Short mmCIF file of C-alpha atoms in Angstrom, two decimals:
data_model
loop_
_atom_site.label_atom_id
_atom_site.label_comp_id
_atom_site.label_asym_id
_atom_site.label_seq_id
_atom_site.Cartn_x
_atom_site.Cartn_y
_atom_site.Cartn_z
CA SER A 1 -113.68 -40.10 6.12
CA THR A 2 -112.69 -43.14 4.53
CA ALA A 3 -114.67 -44.82 7.07
CA ASN A 4 -117.77 -44.63 5.18
CA LEU A 5 -116.37 -45.57 1.97
CA TYR A 6 -116.35 -48.98 3.77
CA LEU A 7 -119.70 -48.54 5.50
CA VAL A 8 -121.62 -47.76 2.48
CA PRO A 9 -121.37 -50.30 0.29
CA ASN A 10 -122.33 -52.60 3.55
CA LEU A 11 -125.53 -50.79 3.97
CA ILE A 12 -126.21 -51.19 0.33
CA ILE A 13 -126.01 -54.53 0.18
CA ILE A 14 -127.99 -55.49 3.13
CA VAL A 15 -131.00 -52.43 1.93
CA THR A 16 -130.53 -54.03 -1.74
CA ALA A 17 -131.09 -57.24 -0.08
CA VAL A 18 -134.15 -56.28 1.29
CA MET A 19 -135.95 -54.84 -1.36
CA ILE A 20 -135.14 -57.61 -3.39
CA LEU A 21 -136.56 -60.23 -0.57
CA ASP A 22 -139.85 -58.14 -0.23
CA VAL A 23 -140.17 -57.99 -4.05
CA ALA A 24 -140.19 -61.73 -4.75
CA ARG A 25 -142.35 -61.91 -1.58
CA LYS A 26 -145.13 -59.61 -3.35
CA PHE A 27 -145.02 -61.32 -6.44
CA ALA A 28 -144.96 -64.71 -5.00
CA LYS A 29 -148.99 -63.61 -3.09
CA GLU A 30 -149.51 -62.64 -6.70
CA SER A 31 -148.85 -65.52 -8.22
CA ARG A 32 -149.68 -69.24 -7.70
CA GLU A 33 -146.50 -70.34 -7.85
CA GLY A 34 -145.42 -69.59 -4.46
CA LEU A 35 -142.20 -68.20 -2.83
CA LYS A 36 -139.12 -69.65 -4.74
CA TRP A 37 -136.31 -70.82 -2.18
CA GLN A 38 -133.82 -71.68 -3.54
CA GLY A 39 -133.35 -67.05 -4.97
CA VAL A 40 -134.39 -66.04 -1.31
CA MET A 41 -131.00 -68.46 -0.45
CA THR A 42 -129.22 -67.07 -2.68
CA VAL A 43 -130.02 -63.85 -2.17
CA VAL A 44 -129.68 -64.10 1.61
CA LEU A 45 -127.06 -65.85 2.00
CA THR A 46 -124.49 -63.78 -0.34
CA ALA A 47 -125.80 -60.40 0.76
CA GLY A 48 -125.31 -62.12 4.61
CA ILE A 49 -121.83 -63.32 3.32
CA TYR A 50 -120.86 -60.14 2.15
CA SER A 51 -121.56 -58.16 5.38
CA ILE A 52 -120.04 -60.40 7.19
CA ALA A 53 -116.75 -60.82 5.02
CA PHE A 54 -116.45 -56.96 4.82
CA LEU A 55 -117.21 -55.93 8.92
CA PRO A 56 -113.95 -56.47 10.49
CA ASN A 57 -112.47 -54.02 6.89
CA THR A 58 -115.50 -52.03 8.46
CA ILE A 59 -113.96 -51.65 12.05
CA TYR A 60 -110.71 -51.33 10.77
CA HIS A 61 -111.14 -48.49 8.95
CA MET A 62 -113.88 -46.93 11.25
CA ALA A 63 -111.35 -47.41 13.78
CA GLU A 64 -108.48 -46.07 12.53
CA PRO A 65 -108.34 -42.80 13.13
CA PHE A 66 -108.46 -43.34 17.44
CA VAL A 67 -105.77 -45.64 17.54
CA LYS A 68 -102.35 -44.87 18.39
CA LYS A 69 -99.78 -45.09 15.47
CA GLU A 70 -97.83 -47.45 17.51
CA SER A 71 -100.34 -49.45 17.83
CA TYR A 72 -98.69 -52.59 16.14
CA PRO A 73 -100.96 -55.56 16.75
CA PHE A 74 -104.25 -53.20 15.41
CA ARG A 75 -102.29 -51.22 12.28
CA VAL A 76 -100.75 -54.82 11.63
CA THR A 77 -101.82 -57.90 12.93
CA TYR A 78 -106.29 -56.67 12.82
CA TYR A 79 -105.32 -55.04 9.85
CA ARG A 80 -104.26 -58.65 8.05
CA VAL A 81 -107.28 -60.37 9.49
CA ALA A 82 -110.07 -57.86 7.83
CA ALA A 83 -107.87 -58.24 4.73
CA ALA A 84 -107.89 -61.96 4.96
CA VAL A 85 -111.89 -62.30 6.24
CA LEU A 86 -112.55 -60.42 2.68
CA THR A 87 -111.20 -63.26 0.51
CA PHE A 88 -113.96 -65.82 2.11
CA ASN A 89 -116.90 -63.56 0.75
CA VAL A 90 -115.21 -64.49 -2.65
CA ILE A 91 -114.55 -68.13 -2.46
CA ALA A 92 -117.97 -68.56 -0.70
CA ASN A 93 -119.93 -67.25 -3.75
CA ILE A 94 -119.00 -70.65 -5.67
CA PHE A 95 -120.27 -72.45 -2.76
CA ILE A 96 -123.29 -71.05 -2.29
CA TYR A 97 -124.43 -70.82 -5.71
CA CYS A 98 -123.71 -74.83 -5.81
CA LEU A 99 -125.93 -75.59 -2.66
CA THR A 100 -128.83 -73.11 -4.17
CA VAL A 101 -128.62 -73.27 -7.52
CA ASN A 102 -129.34 -76.14 -9.83
CA SER A 103 -128.58 -74.80 -13.54
CA PHE A 104 -124.83 -73.92 -11.98
CA ARG A 105 -124.39 -77.53 -10.37
CA GLU A 106 -125.27 -78.43 -13.57
CA PHE A 107 -123.03 -76.07 -15.30
CA LEU A 108 -120.51 -76.90 -13.08
CA ARG A 109 -120.21 -80.69 -13.75
CA ASP A 110 -120.48 -80.53 -16.91
CA ARG A 111 -117.69 -78.46 -17.60
CA ALA A 112 -115.81 -80.85 -15.00
CA GLN A 113 -116.48 -83.78 -16.65
CA ARG A 114 -115.88 -81.81 -19.95
CA ALA A 115 -112.56 -81.44 -18.27
CA ILE A 116 -111.85 -84.45 -16.46
CA HIS A 117 -112.14 -85.94 -20.14
CA CYS A 118 -109.75 -84.02 -21.86
CA PHE A 119 -107.14 -84.50 -19.38
CA SER A 120 -108.05 -88.51 -19.31
CA ASN A 121 -106.72 -88.35 -23.09
CA LEU A 122 -103.69 -86.63 -22.50
CA LEU A 123 -102.56 -88.80 -19.34
CA PRO A 124 -101.01 -92.17 -20.18
CA SER A 125 -102.44 -95.61 -19.23
CA ARG A 126 -101.48 -97.24 -16.06
CA ASP A 127 -99.82 -100.22 -17.96
CA THR A 128 -98.00 -97.14 -19.87
CA VAL A 129 -96.57 -95.62 -16.80
CA LEU A 130 -95.94 -99.52 -15.48
CA ARG A 131 -94.55 -100.48 -18.73
CA TYR A 132 -91.76 -97.91 -18.22
CA THR A 133 -90.99 -97.68 -14.86
CA PRO A 134 -88.76 -100.24 -13.99
CA TRP A 135 -88.05 -99.49 -11.08
CA VAL A 136 -91.76 -99.18 -9.48
CA ARG A 137 -92.32 -102.27 -7.55
CA ARG A 138 -94.49 -104.47 -8.71
CA THR A 139 -97.34 -105.96 -6.33
CA PRO A 140 -100.09 -108.21 -7.23
CA ASP A 141 -102.51 -104.98 -7.28
CA THR A 142 -100.35 -103.53 -10.43
CA ARG A 143 -101.69 -105.77 -12.61
CA PRO A 144 -102.27 -104.03 -16.37
CA LEU A 145 -105.36 -102.47 -17.34
CA GLN A 146 -107.49 -103.31 -20.61
CA GLY A 147 -107.79 -100.78 -23.02
CA LYS A 148 -105.50 -98.18 -23.30
CA GLY A 149 -101.63 -99.24 -23.91
#
């Protein structure tokens, strides 16, 4: 049935996460460095959020054969909520990686600084905007900036 198509990926993710954590634990026992909590937290959070995000969709497909065809709240409203929760997994991943992976944070910081630098060269300076917008009411804090103009 289609319910298995939703249940199996959840089980695979959970089993794989447990196996990864077990391998990490064994490796940590053998090495002098100990367990890398950064990796553990990334695996636990990613697998946990994935399972939580897919759970409503899995429940929907498992319960669907037992619900009357006329049941609007279940067939439409619950399905929409379940589909919306799926996007939580995608959105959460970037936050999980930012919280747990230092190199990812540094990569994003570098890319953001590059983007800001590129876009700041495209935008006019405050002085230029004030010069070409005479309808803007001048206040004491709208003095021209030093630099570009």
